[in-house]
Short mmCIF file of C-alpha atoms and ligand atoms in Angstrom, two decimals:
data_model
loop_
_atom_site.label_atom_id
_atom_site.label_comp_id
_atom_site.label_asym_id
_atom_site.label_seq_id
_atom_site.Cartn_x
_atom_site.Cartn_y
_atom_site.Cartn_z
CA MET A 27 35.91 6.15 -6.02
CA LYS A 28 34.52 8.53 -3.27
CA ALA A 29 30.64 8.52 -2.44
CA LYS A 30 29.19 11.36 -0.46
CA MET A 31 25.64 10.56 1.20
CA THR A 32 23.14 13.04 3.32
CA LEU A 33 20.30 12.02 5.39
CA ALA A 34 17.71 14.04 6.95
CA ARG A 35 14.35 14.18 8.03
CA GLU A 36 13.57 16.47 5.58
CA LEU A 37 14.71 14.58 2.72
CA THR A 38 11.28 12.35 2.97
CA VAL A 39 9.37 11.71 -0.07
CA GLY A 40 6.58 10.17 1.18
CA SER A 41 5.25 7.44 3.65
CA ILE A 42 5.40 3.10 2.00
CA ASP A 43 2.51 1.93 0.82
CA ARG A 44 3.05 -1.68 1.93
CA ARG A 45 1.10 -3.02 -1.84
CA LEU A 46 4.35 -0.94 -3.31
CA TYR A 47 5.46 -4.93 -3.20
CA GLY A 48 3.09 -6.57 -4.84
CA SER A 49 3.05 -9.51 -7.62
CA PHE A 50 1.75 -10.67 -10.24
CA ILE A 51 -0.01 -14.39 -11.11
CA GLU A 52 -1.00 -14.42 -14.85
CA HIS A 53 -2.80 -17.64 -16.36
CA LEU A 54 0.15 -18.11 -18.91
CA GLY A 55 2.93 -21.27 -18.76
CA ARG A 56 3.43 -22.79 -15.97
CA ALA A 57 2.53 -19.82 -13.45
CA VAL A 58 -0.55 -21.24 -12.22
CA TYR A 59 -0.10 -25.13 -13.74
CA GLY A 60 2.78 -26.32 -12.49
CA GLY A 61 4.04 -23.15 -10.82
CA ILE A 62 1.72 -22.60 -8.10
CA TYR A 63 -1.36 -25.15 -8.73
CA GLU A 64 -0.17 -28.92 -8.82
CA PRO A 65 -1.95 -31.32 -7.52
CA THR A 66 0.25 -34.18 -8.38
CA HIS A 67 3.47 -32.77 -6.95
CA PRO A 68 4.92 -34.02 -3.99
CA THR A 69 4.66 -31.21 -1.56
CA ALA A 70 0.65 -30.17 -2.37
CA ASP A 71 -1.61 -29.22 -0.08
CA GLU A 72 -5.37 -30.51 0.20
CA ASP A 73 -5.97 -27.75 -2.20
CA GLY A 74 -3.33 -29.11 -4.90
CA PHE A 75 -1.06 -25.72 -3.70
CA ARG A 76 2.59 -26.38 -4.11
CA GLY A 77 4.01 -26.00 -0.54
CA ASP A 78 7.66 -25.48 -1.48
CA VAL A 79 6.10 -22.32 -3.77
CA LEU A 80 4.24 -20.87 -1.05
CA GLN A 81 7.14 -21.57 1.38
CA LEU A 82 9.02 -18.94 -1.21
CA VAL A 83 5.95 -16.83 -1.45
CA ARG A 84 5.68 -16.02 1.96
CA GLU A 85 9.37 -15.76 2.47
CA LEU A 86 9.16 -12.90 -0.49
CA GLU A 87 6.24 -11.14 1.94
CA VAL A 88 4.18 -9.88 -1.35
CA PRO A 89 1.00 -8.20 -0.09
CA VAL A 90 -0.51 -8.34 -3.36
CA VAL A 91 -1.14 -9.98 -6.45
CA ARG A 92 -2.38 -9.53 -9.63
CA TYR A 93 -4.01 -11.98 -11.31
CA PRO A 94 -5.56 -13.15 -13.44
CA GLY A 95 -3.88 -11.36 -16.42
CA GLY A 96 -2.10 -9.34 -18.56
CA ASN A 97 -3.17 -10.66 -21.90
CA PHE A 98 -4.90 -13.71 -20.74
CA VAL A 99 -8.13 -11.36 -19.13
CA SER A 100 -9.23 -9.92 -22.44
CA GLY A 101 -10.24 -13.00 -23.25
CA TYR A 102 -10.92 -14.47 -19.59
CA ASN A 103 -14.76 -15.68 -19.32
CA TRP A 104 -14.42 -15.50 -15.31
CA GLU A 105 -17.59 -18.18 -15.42
CA ASP A 106 -15.70 -20.56 -16.81
CA GLY A 107 -13.07 -20.75 -13.75
CA VAL A 108 -15.95 -21.26 -10.83
CA GLY A 109 -18.53 -24.27 -9.61
CA PRO A 110 -17.28 -27.65 -9.80
CA VAL A 111 -14.43 -28.31 -11.74
CA SER A 112 -15.64 -31.53 -13.85
CA ALA A 113 -18.23 -29.10 -15.55
CA ARG A 114 -15.58 -26.42 -17.05
CA PRO A 115 -14.87 -25.84 -20.10
CA LYS A 116 -11.68 -25.76 -22.08
CA ARG A 117 -11.10 -22.83 -23.74
CA LEU A 118 -8.20 -21.59 -26.68
CA ASP A 119 -6.09 -18.86 -24.96
CA LEU A 120 -5.80 -16.37 -27.58
CA ALA A 121 -3.31 -14.44 -26.35
CA TRP A 122 -0.44 -16.65 -25.66
CA GLY A 123 -1.50 -20.10 -28.24
CA THR A 124 -2.49 -22.52 -25.59
CA THR A 125 -5.25 -24.25 -23.97
CA GLU A 126 -6.62 -23.45 -20.49
CA PRO A 127 -8.19 -26.11 -18.82
CA ASN A 128 -10.20 -23.80 -16.51
CA THR A 129 -9.36 -26.42 -13.69
CA PHE A 130 -8.17 -23.58 -11.51
CA GLY A 131 -10.10 -20.07 -11.29
CA THR A 132 -10.89 -17.62 -9.30
CA ASN A 133 -12.26 -18.96 -6.10
CA GLU A 134 -8.55 -21.74 -6.00
CA PHE A 135 -6.98 -18.50 -6.72
CA MET A 136 -8.52 -16.20 -3.77
CA LYS A 137 -7.71 -19.28 -1.35
CA TRP A 138 -3.99 -19.74 -2.42
CA CYS A 139 -3.90 -16.03 -1.61
CA ARG A 140 -5.24 -16.32 1.82
CA LYS A 141 -2.26 -18.71 2.52
CA ALA A 142 0.22 -16.69 0.83
CA ASN A 143 -0.81 -13.66 3.23
CA SER A 144 -1.33 -11.57 -0.21
CA ASP A 145 -4.41 -9.91 -1.40
CA CYS A 146 -5.81 -10.15 -4.73
CA MET A 147 -6.06 -7.08 -7.21
CA MET A 148 -8.11 -8.33 -9.90
CA ALA A 149 -8.37 -7.75 -12.97
CA VAL A 150 -11.24 -7.36 -15.93
CA ASN A 151 -12.07 -8.38 -19.04
CA LEU A 152 -12.37 -5.14 -21.30
CA GLY A 153 -11.07 -6.44 -24.01
CA THR A 154 -13.49 -9.25 -25.69
CA ARG A 155 -16.03 -8.38 -22.64
CA GLY A 156 -17.39 -5.32 -20.77
CA ALA A 157 -19.25 -3.62 -17.99
CA ASP A 158 -22.00 -6.54 -16.88
CA ALA A 159 -19.64 -8.85 -17.22
CA ALA A 160 -17.65 -7.24 -14.52
CA ARG A 161 -20.14 -5.60 -12.40
CA ASN A 162 -21.39 -9.41 -12.13
CA LEU A 163 -17.68 -10.40 -11.12
CA VAL A 164 -18.00 -7.78 -8.60
CA GLU A 165 -21.24 -8.84 -7.24
CA TYR A 166 -19.66 -12.70 -6.72
CA MET A 167 -16.58 -11.72 -5.36
CA ASN A 168 -17.56 -8.87 -2.86
CA HIS A 169 -21.51 -9.10 -1.84
CA PRO A 170 -22.47 -10.91 1.01
CA GLY A 171 -25.63 -12.78 -0.34
CA GLY A 172 -29.23 -12.53 -1.37
CA SER A 173 -28.94 -11.68 -5.19
CA ALA A 174 -28.19 -14.10 -7.99
CA TRP A 175 -24.39 -14.10 -8.00
CA SER A 176 -23.51 -13.73 -5.04
CA ASP A 177 -25.65 -16.63 -4.60
CA LEU A 178 -24.20 -18.42 -6.66
CA ARG A 179 -20.48 -18.17 -4.98
CA ARG A 180 -21.87 -19.48 -1.87
CA SER A 181 -23.49 -22.85 -3.84
CA HIS A 182 -19.94 -22.96 -4.94
CA GLY A 183 -19.19 -23.10 -0.91
CA TYR A 184 -17.93 -19.73 -0.36
CA GLU A 185 -20.59 -18.61 1.90
CA GLN A 186 -18.28 -15.09 2.61
CA PRO A 187 -17.70 -12.74 0.36
CA TRP A 188 -14.16 -12.23 -0.25
CA GLY A 189 -13.46 -8.61 -0.55
CA VAL A 190 -11.38 -8.58 -3.23
CA LYS A 191 -10.80 -3.79 -3.43
CA LEU A 192 -8.47 -3.56 -5.65
CA TRP A 193 -10.00 -3.81 -9.40
CA CYS A 194 -8.04 -3.56 -13.15
CA LEU A 195 -10.11 -1.92 -15.82
CA GLY A 196 -8.80 -4.40 -18.28
CA ASN A 197 -5.14 -4.95 -19.95
CA GLU A 198 -2.74 -2.56 -21.94
CA MET A 199 -5.77 -2.40 -24.01
CA ASP A 200 -3.56 0.14 -26.20
CA GLY A 201 -2.20 -3.07 -27.20
CA ARG A 202 -2.47 -3.93 -30.86
CA TRP A 203 -1.99 -7.66 -29.67
CA GLN A 204 -4.25 -6.93 -26.93
CA MET A 205 -7.62 -8.79 -27.52
CA GLY A 206 -10.43 -5.96 -28.14
CA ALA A 207 -7.82 -3.18 -28.57
CA LYS A 208 -9.32 -0.17 -28.29
CA THR A 209 -8.64 3.27 -29.44
CA ALA A 210 -8.22 5.75 -26.09
CA ASP A 211 -11.96 7.11 -26.28
CA GLU A 212 -13.32 3.88 -26.83
CA TYR A 213 -11.34 2.67 -23.78
CA GLY A 214 -12.12 5.50 -21.82
CA ARG A 215 -15.82 5.44 -22.42
CA LEU A 216 -15.77 1.66 -21.48
CA ALA A 217 -13.42 1.68 -18.78
CA ASN A 218 -15.37 4.62 -16.91
CA GLU A 219 -18.94 2.61 -17.37
CA ALA A 220 -17.58 -0.43 -16.09
CA ALA A 221 -15.70 1.47 -13.02
CA LYS A 222 -19.33 3.17 -12.35
CA LEU A 223 -21.14 0.20 -11.87
CA MET A 224 -18.71 -1.73 -10.42
CA LYS A 225 -18.00 0.44 -7.57
CA TRP A 226 -22.35 1.23 -7.76
CA THR A 227 -22.09 -2.54 -6.70
CA ASP A 228 -19.52 -2.49 -4.71
CA GLY A 229 -18.72 1.16 -3.36
CA SER A 230 -15.64 0.16 -1.00
CA ILE A 231 -13.75 -1.21 -4.28
CA GLU A 232 -10.60 0.81 -6.32
CA THR A 233 -10.46 0.86 -10.03
CA VAL A 234 -6.84 0.97 -11.70
CA LEU A 235 -7.16 2.95 -15.27
CA CYS A 236 -4.78 1.23 -17.59
CA GLY A 237 -2.38 3.19 -19.30
CA SER A 238 -0.11 2.97 -21.91
CA SER A 239 1.42 -0.55 -22.46
CA SER A 240 4.62 0.98 -21.77
CA ARG A 241 6.69 4.60 -22.25
CA GLN A 242 7.66 3.15 -26.09
CA SER A 243 3.81 2.67 -27.03
CA PRO A 244 3.23 5.45 -30.16
CA THR A 245 0.21 6.82 -28.22
CA PHE A 246 2.05 7.26 -24.64
CA GLY A 247 0.94 10.92 -22.75
CA GLU A 248 -1.72 11.32 -25.54
CA TRP A 249 -3.58 7.58 -24.14
CA GLU A 250 -3.38 8.40 -20.62
CA ALA A 251 -4.94 12.13 -20.74
CA THR A 252 -7.71 10.79 -22.90
CA ALA A 253 -8.49 7.73 -21.53
CA LEU A 254 -8.38 9.73 -17.64
CA ASP A 255 -10.08 12.96 -18.90
CA ILE A 256 -12.85 10.66 -19.63
CA ALA A 257 -12.83 8.14 -16.74
CA TYR A 258 -11.56 10.71 -14.25
CA ASP A 259 -14.23 10.36 -11.60
CA ASN A 260 -14.65 6.63 -11.48
CA VAL A 261 -10.83 5.26 -11.28
CA ASP A 262 -8.15 5.94 -8.62
CA TYR A 263 -5.07 5.17 -10.24
CA VAL A 264 -3.48 4.84 -13.54
CA SER A 265 -1.53 2.24 -14.59
CA LEU A 266 2.37 1.83 -15.73
CA HIS A 267 4.34 -1.32 -17.44
CA GLN A 268 7.96 -1.49 -18.50
CA TYR A 269 10.11 -4.31 -18.83
CA TYR A 270 13.74 -4.12 -19.67
CA GLU A 271 16.33 -5.80 -22.25
CA ASN A 272 19.82 -6.10 -22.76
CA ARG A 273 19.46 -7.40 -25.93
CA SER A 274 22.71 -5.70 -27.06
CA GLY A 275 25.09 -6.63 -23.91
CA ASP A 276 25.58 -3.09 -23.31
CA THR A 277 25.34 -3.32 -19.39
CA MET A 278 25.95 0.34 -19.12
CA SER A 279 23.09 1.25 -20.63
CA PHE A 280 21.25 -1.43 -19.31
CA LEU A 281 21.82 -0.34 -15.42
CA ALA A 282 20.96 3.02 -16.38
CA LYS A 283 17.69 2.35 -17.35
CA THR A 284 16.25 3.34 -14.43
CA LEU A 285 17.22 6.92 -15.63
CA GLU A 286 14.35 6.31 -18.47
CA MET A 287 11.63 5.01 -15.45
CA ASP A 288 12.15 7.88 -13.37
CA GLU A 289 11.16 9.88 -16.97
CA PHE A 290 8.51 7.66 -17.44
CA ILE A 291 7.07 8.08 -13.79
CA TYR A 292 7.12 11.78 -13.95
CA SER A 293 5.43 12.27 -17.22
CA VAL A 294 2.92 9.90 -16.29
CA LEU A 295 2.32 12.22 -13.09
CA CYS A 296 2.19 15.23 -14.94
CA VAL A 297 -0.54 14.01 -17.29
CA CYS A 298 -2.74 13.03 -14.22
CA ASP A 299 -2.14 16.31 -12.46
CA TYR A 300 -2.68 17.99 -16.04
CA ILE A 301 -6.35 16.27 -15.96
CA LYS A 302 -6.59 17.63 -12.61
CA ALA A 303 -6.25 20.75 -12.84
CA LYS A 304 -8.32 20.72 -16.30
CA LYS A 305 -11.33 19.38 -14.28
CA ARG A 306 -10.27 21.48 -10.94
CA ALA A 307 -10.97 18.68 -9.34
CA ARG A 308 -10.01 17.77 -5.69
CA LYS A 309 -8.97 13.85 -6.70
CA THR A 310 -5.94 13.24 -6.83
CA ILE A 311 -4.97 10.03 -8.95
CA ASN A 312 -1.87 8.00 -8.20
CA LEU A 313 0.00 5.72 -9.73
CA SER A 314 -0.05 1.28 -9.89
CA PHE A 315 3.23 -0.01 -11.81
CA ASP A 316 1.49 -2.94 -12.26
CA GLU A 317 4.33 -4.90 -14.62
CA TRP A 318 7.82 -4.35 -14.31
CA ASN A 319 11.16 -6.82 -14.40
CA VAL A 320 13.40 -7.44 -16.94
CA TRP A 321 12.39 -9.58 -20.26
CA TYR A 322 14.59 -10.66 -22.55
CA HIS A 323 16.19 -13.90 -21.76
CA SER A 324 13.33 -16.48 -23.07
CA ASP A 325 13.05 -14.60 -26.52
CA ASN A 326 11.55 -16.97 -29.18
CA ALA A 327 11.55 -20.03 -27.01
CA PRO A 328 9.52 -22.60 -28.92
CA TYR A 329 6.20 -23.50 -27.27
CA GLU A 330 3.60 -26.13 -28.69
CA ARG A 331 0.57 -24.26 -29.72
CA TRP A 332 -2.74 -25.11 -28.23
CA SER A 333 -0.55 -27.35 -25.25
CA MET A 334 -1.44 -27.08 -21.77
CA ALA A 335 0.83 -24.83 -19.86
CA PRO A 336 3.61 -24.92 -21.66
CA PRO A 337 7.13 -23.55 -20.64
CA ARG A 338 6.42 -19.80 -21.59
CA LEU A 339 8.72 -16.39 -21.38
CA GLU A 340 10.69 -18.49 -18.74
CA ASP A 341 13.89 -16.40 -17.91
CA ILE A 342 16.97 -17.32 -15.82
CA TYR A 343 17.99 -13.92 -14.76
CA ASN A 344 21.35 -13.36 -14.10
CA PHE A 345 23.48 -11.04 -11.31
CA GLU A 346 23.07 -7.77 -13.54
CA ASP A 347 19.75 -8.20 -14.25
CA ALA A 348 19.28 -8.33 -10.24
CA LEU A 349 21.30 -5.33 -9.90
CA LEU A 350 18.58 -3.35 -12.52
CA ILE A 351 15.79 -4.97 -10.41
CA GLY A 352 17.60 -3.49 -6.73
CA ALA A 353 17.85 0.20 -8.89
CA MET A 354 14.25 -0.55 -10.29
CA LEU A 355 13.21 -0.77 -6.59
CA ILE A 356 14.82 2.38 -5.43
CA THR A 357 13.37 3.91 -8.09
CA LEU A 358 9.49 2.98 -6.87
CA LEU A 359 10.28 4.52 -3.61
CA ARG A 360 11.79 7.62 -5.21
CA HIS A 361 7.97 8.27 -5.86
CA CYS A 362 6.67 6.24 -2.83
CA ASP A 363 4.46 9.32 -2.40
CA ARG A 364 2.48 9.07 -6.06
CA ILE A 365 3.11 5.33 -6.28
CA LYS A 366 0.70 3.30 -4.25
CA ILE A 367 1.42 0.13 -5.80
CA ALA A 368 3.43 -2.08 -7.91
CA CYS A 369 3.32 -5.31 -9.03
CA LEU A 370 6.72 -7.60 -9.86
CA ALA A 371 5.97 -9.07 -13.66
CA GLN A 372 5.84 -12.32 -12.58
CA LEU A 373 5.46 -14.36 -9.69
CA VAL A 374 6.56 -18.17 -10.51
CA ASN A 375 8.20 -19.67 -13.94
CA VAL A 376 7.18 -16.60 -16.04
CA ILE A 377 9.52 -14.02 -15.91
CA ALA A 378 9.93 -14.53 -12.14
CA PRO A 379 11.90 -14.70 -8.83
CA ILE A 380 10.90 -18.32 -8.43
CA PHE A 381 11.14 -20.77 -10.25
CA THR A 382 10.18 -24.63 -10.52
CA GLN A 383 10.29 -28.07 -11.98
CA THR A 384 6.95 -29.54 -12.85
CA GLY A 385 7.27 -32.54 -10.60
CA GLY A 386 10.51 -31.23 -9.02
CA GLY A 387 11.93 -28.60 -7.46
CA ALA A 388 12.06 -24.62 -7.10
CA PHE A 389 15.60 -22.10 -6.27
CA ARG A 390 15.32 -18.60 -5.70
CA GLN A 391 16.31 -16.69 -8.88
CA THR A 392 18.86 -13.64 -8.83
CA ILE A 393 16.07 -11.24 -8.75
CA PHE A 394 14.47 -12.86 -5.99
CA TYR A 395 17.34 -11.33 -3.31
CA PRO A 396 16.56 -7.35 -3.95
CA PHE A 397 12.86 -7.92 -3.72
CA ALA A 398 13.27 -10.09 -0.75
CA HIS A 399 15.50 -7.28 1.03
CA VAL A 400 13.46 -4.25 -0.22
CA SER A 401 9.91 -5.92 1.08
CA HIS A 402 11.32 -7.19 4.36
CA TYR A 403 13.07 -3.73 5.55
CA GLY A 404 11.58 -1.05 3.37
CA ARG A 405 8.76 0.18 5.49
CA GLY A 406 8.17 3.34 7.42
CA VAL A 407 8.07 6.51 4.80
CA ALA A 408 11.35 7.07 2.03
CA ILE A 409 14.55 9.63 2.11
CA ARG A 410 15.82 10.62 -0.57
CA PRO A 411 19.26 10.83 0.12
CA ILE A 412 21.49 14.08 -1.75
CA ILE A 413 24.08 12.33 -3.66
CA ASP A 414 27.64 13.16 -4.47
CA CYS A 415 29.15 10.85 -6.62
CA PRO A 416 31.10 10.58 -10.55
CA LYS A 417 29.02 10.02 -13.11
CA TYR A 418 29.46 8.24 -16.14
CA ASP A 419 28.00 8.45 -20.03
CA CYS A 420 27.45 5.13 -22.19
CA LYS A 421 25.23 4.87 -25.62
CA ASP A 422 21.81 5.79 -24.55
CA PHE A 423 22.36 8.05 -21.55
CA THR A 424 24.78 10.81 -20.40
CA ASP A 425 25.52 11.55 -16.62
CA VAL A 426 24.24 8.57 -15.11
CA PRO A 427 25.54 8.90 -11.31
CA TYR A 428 27.19 5.27 -9.92
CA ILE A 429 25.64 4.73 -6.84
CA GLU A 430 21.89 4.97 -6.62
CA SER A 431 20.05 4.79 -3.27
CA ILE A 432 17.32 5.09 -1.32
CA ALA A 433 16.77 4.79 2.56
CA THR A 434 13.56 3.74 4.39
CA TYR A 435 12.64 4.80 7.29
CA ASP A 436 10.51 3.09 9.95
CA GLU A 437 9.78 5.44 13.19
CA GLU A 438 7.56 2.92 15.40
CA ASN A 439 9.90 0.17 15.21
CA GLY A 440 13.24 2.45 14.96
CA GLU A 441 14.27 1.16 12.35
CA MET A 442 16.53 2.17 8.83
CA THR A 443 17.46 0.68 5.87
CA LEU A 444 19.96 1.72 2.83
CA PHE A 445 19.67 0.52 0.06
CA ALA A 446 22.26 1.01 -2.68
CA VAL A 447 24.00 -0.32 -6.38
CA ASN A 448 27.25 0.18 -7.24
CA LYS A 449 26.88 0.37 -11.10
CA SER A 450 30.50 0.45 -11.61
CA PRO A 451 31.94 -2.54 -12.93
CA GLU A 452 35.59 -1.70 -11.85
CA GLU A 453 35.74 0.59 -8.80
CA GLY A 454 34.68 0.26 -5.62
CA ALA A 455 33.11 3.35 -3.76
CA ALA A 456 34.53 4.56 -0.52
CA LEU A 457 30.35 5.32 0.54
CA SER A 458 30.27 8.41 3.29
CA VAL A 459 26.81 8.98 4.94
CA ASN A 460 26.17 11.94 6.72
CA LEU A 461 23.30 10.70 9.10
CA LEU A 462 22.67 14.47 10.38
CA ASP A 463 19.27 14.08 12.64
CA PHE A 464 19.77 10.27 12.80
CA ALA A 465 22.59 10.53 15.18
CA GLY A 466 22.82 7.74 17.99
CA TRP A 467 21.95 5.51 14.98
CA GLN A 468 24.13 2.48 15.00
CA PRO A 469 24.61 -0.39 12.24
CA VAL A 470 23.03 -3.61 13.24
CA GLU A 471 23.78 -5.49 9.47
CA PHE A 472 25.17 -5.28 6.01
CA LEU A 473 24.22 -7.50 3.51
CA SER A 474 25.65 -7.19 -0.15
CA MET A 475 25.51 -9.17 -3.41
CA ASP A 476 28.50 -8.56 -5.76
CA GLY A 477 31.53 -10.36 -6.85
CA TYR A 478 29.41 -12.11 -9.05
CA ASP A 479 30.21 -12.58 -12.74
CA LYS A 480 27.41 -10.49 -14.11
CA ASN A 481 26.54 -13.32 -16.12
CA ALA A 482 26.26 -15.67 -13.70
CA VAL A 483 22.94 -17.45 -12.92
CA ASN A 484 21.17 -19.68 -10.08
CA GLY A 485 19.69 -23.10 -11.34
CA PHE A 486 18.87 -26.23 -9.80
CA GLU A 487 21.97 -27.94 -9.05
CA ALA A 488 23.06 -24.64 -7.82
CA CYS A 489 22.32 -21.14 -6.55
CA PRO A 490 25.69 -19.43 -6.57
CA VAL A 491 24.11 -16.10 -6.62
CA GLN A 492 22.88 -14.96 -2.74
CA PRO A 493 23.15 -12.31 -0.09
CA HIS A 494 25.82 -12.07 1.60
CA ALA A 495 27.10 -10.52 5.42
CA ASN A 496 29.78 -8.32 5.81
CA PRO A 497 31.23 -6.53 8.83
CA LEU A 498 29.44 -3.65 10.02
CA PRO A 499 30.14 -0.32 8.57
CA ALA A 500 32.37 1.86 10.59
CA MET A 501 30.30 4.69 12.94
CA ASP A 502 32.54 8.27 13.65
CA GLY A 503 30.18 10.67 15.47
CA SER A 504 27.04 10.51 12.72
CA THR A 505 29.13 9.89 9.52
CA LEU A 506 28.80 6.31 8.92
CA THR A 507 31.53 4.84 6.25
CA ALA A 508 30.91 1.69 4.32
CA GLN A 509 32.97 0.17 1.39
CA LEU A 510 30.55 -0.98 -1.60
CA GLN A 511 32.34 -3.46 -3.63
CA PRO A 512 32.36 -3.00 -7.97
CA PHE A 513 29.05 -4.11 -9.36
CA SER A 514 26.80 -5.03 -6.00
CA TRP A 515 23.52 -4.50 -4.11
CA ASN A 516 23.96 -3.54 -0.98
CA VAL A 517 21.52 -3.20 2.21
CA ILE A 518 22.77 -1.40 5.55
CA ARG A 519 20.44 -1.89 8.49
CA LEU A 520 20.62 0.76 11.25
CA LYS A 521 18.78 0.81 14.05
CA LYS A 522 17.97 3.32 17.01
CA GLN A 523 19.91 3.08 20.11
CA SER A 524 18.20 3.47 23.41
O1 LIG B 24 3.80 -10.01 -18.04
C1 LIG B 24 3.46 -10.97 -19.46
C2 LIG B 24 2.44 -9.89 -20.41
O2 LIG B 24 3.67 -8.84 -20.73
C3 LIG B 24 1.28 -9.88 -20.04
O3 LIG B 24 0.76 -10.65 -19.97
C4 LIG B 24 1.17 -8.23 -20.94
O4 LIG B 24 0.11 -7.86 -19.83
C5 LIG B 24 2.74 -7.78 -21.01
O5 LIG B 24 2.46 -7.49 -22.17
#
């Protein structure tokens, strides 16, 4: 097939907030225990953090990590996880049916974040608790000293405040599976009061209102409108969560899910702007897509109830998942004018790009690579190309373009990167890109992931699914031509020639 693309400065979407490449660690399964924290592991450092995992997280360059949940946070007493470890209680975690030992808590996570070069996006419990516990946590984390909660932090050995800027007002509060689930009215009022007290405690923080737990939630749309109407003045972002699956084995519909993701994003933006209009507000509410991924491979895996850190949600990702993750990253970038934060859910072991063996090694899942590429090279501004390419119909969608693509352009470093997925299983694409006002730019690297069976996976024994380098695309004047293989993830990097 032939695909034509046009890139011009006028097609700029907006500047890319680095927090678009965030991730998530929940007290769930082996994300914390056996994942980021394992004091008896051969690579563990003086804090008990696994060195091999820290290295992989640094390699991903994750600017922000959401913590401690997820469903877990809706029953969490943050006080259980601070102070002398020997005095910390074991608690039943009703979200995941396990026992939480609390040997790892807030201060340990903050120390880990520093070592991972990440900031923390902290979630407060608005399920079983409320505004008081939330504002106390802000005081404990961010107040310099001279008050009960900040002095408690200092007595725990942390003299300096942690200065956490980003705060989630609960998690998926519309979900019947959530501890302390609420109606939109109840949630809007609680989130508003909690955010108000949290911001009175530290005026520099930003807050994220829970949107629906997914686009499929029965109250989707109405939930966002009602809660935002109540809490508008005290919140900065609305959250979106979405996981995709391919239980039916219909790969073409699976790879087309980004059309639905686009719709989802547009709809939430429309609700935010509707409430803005209704209130004649000056403030614009932006989006935090703080849970997104593929999740289904681990369905119904058995575990021992009330055990500590049993394997849960341990999806092993295949090559087609990596293609969808690439397309989802492109979709996030297509909306970078309004999506300021996004978190790949999650980071280690639990539906994650990094997978470990407790006491053993660690490997990069297939989805690690497109995330790493976009996190490394997706800097500056995003440019939405005009794409002319064949389209396909499938069970769930019609008119799905085979080629999905975005360009990023970093003026300061003189770098431009084109990310593209070819969703066709059989046909390669002869891509020609008209660089218009980017004349004189030259390709310096062409990476791709292609040639694998759609079900190919990585593992402890071997990691066959990896990116490889290709010959550089040809340039003819300001036209770049490249061959995109069938079923491929592509990264074409260009530099401005001086
Ligand atoms: O990421 C796994 C779970 O998915 C989270 O705990 C919850 O917020 C969502 O339903």
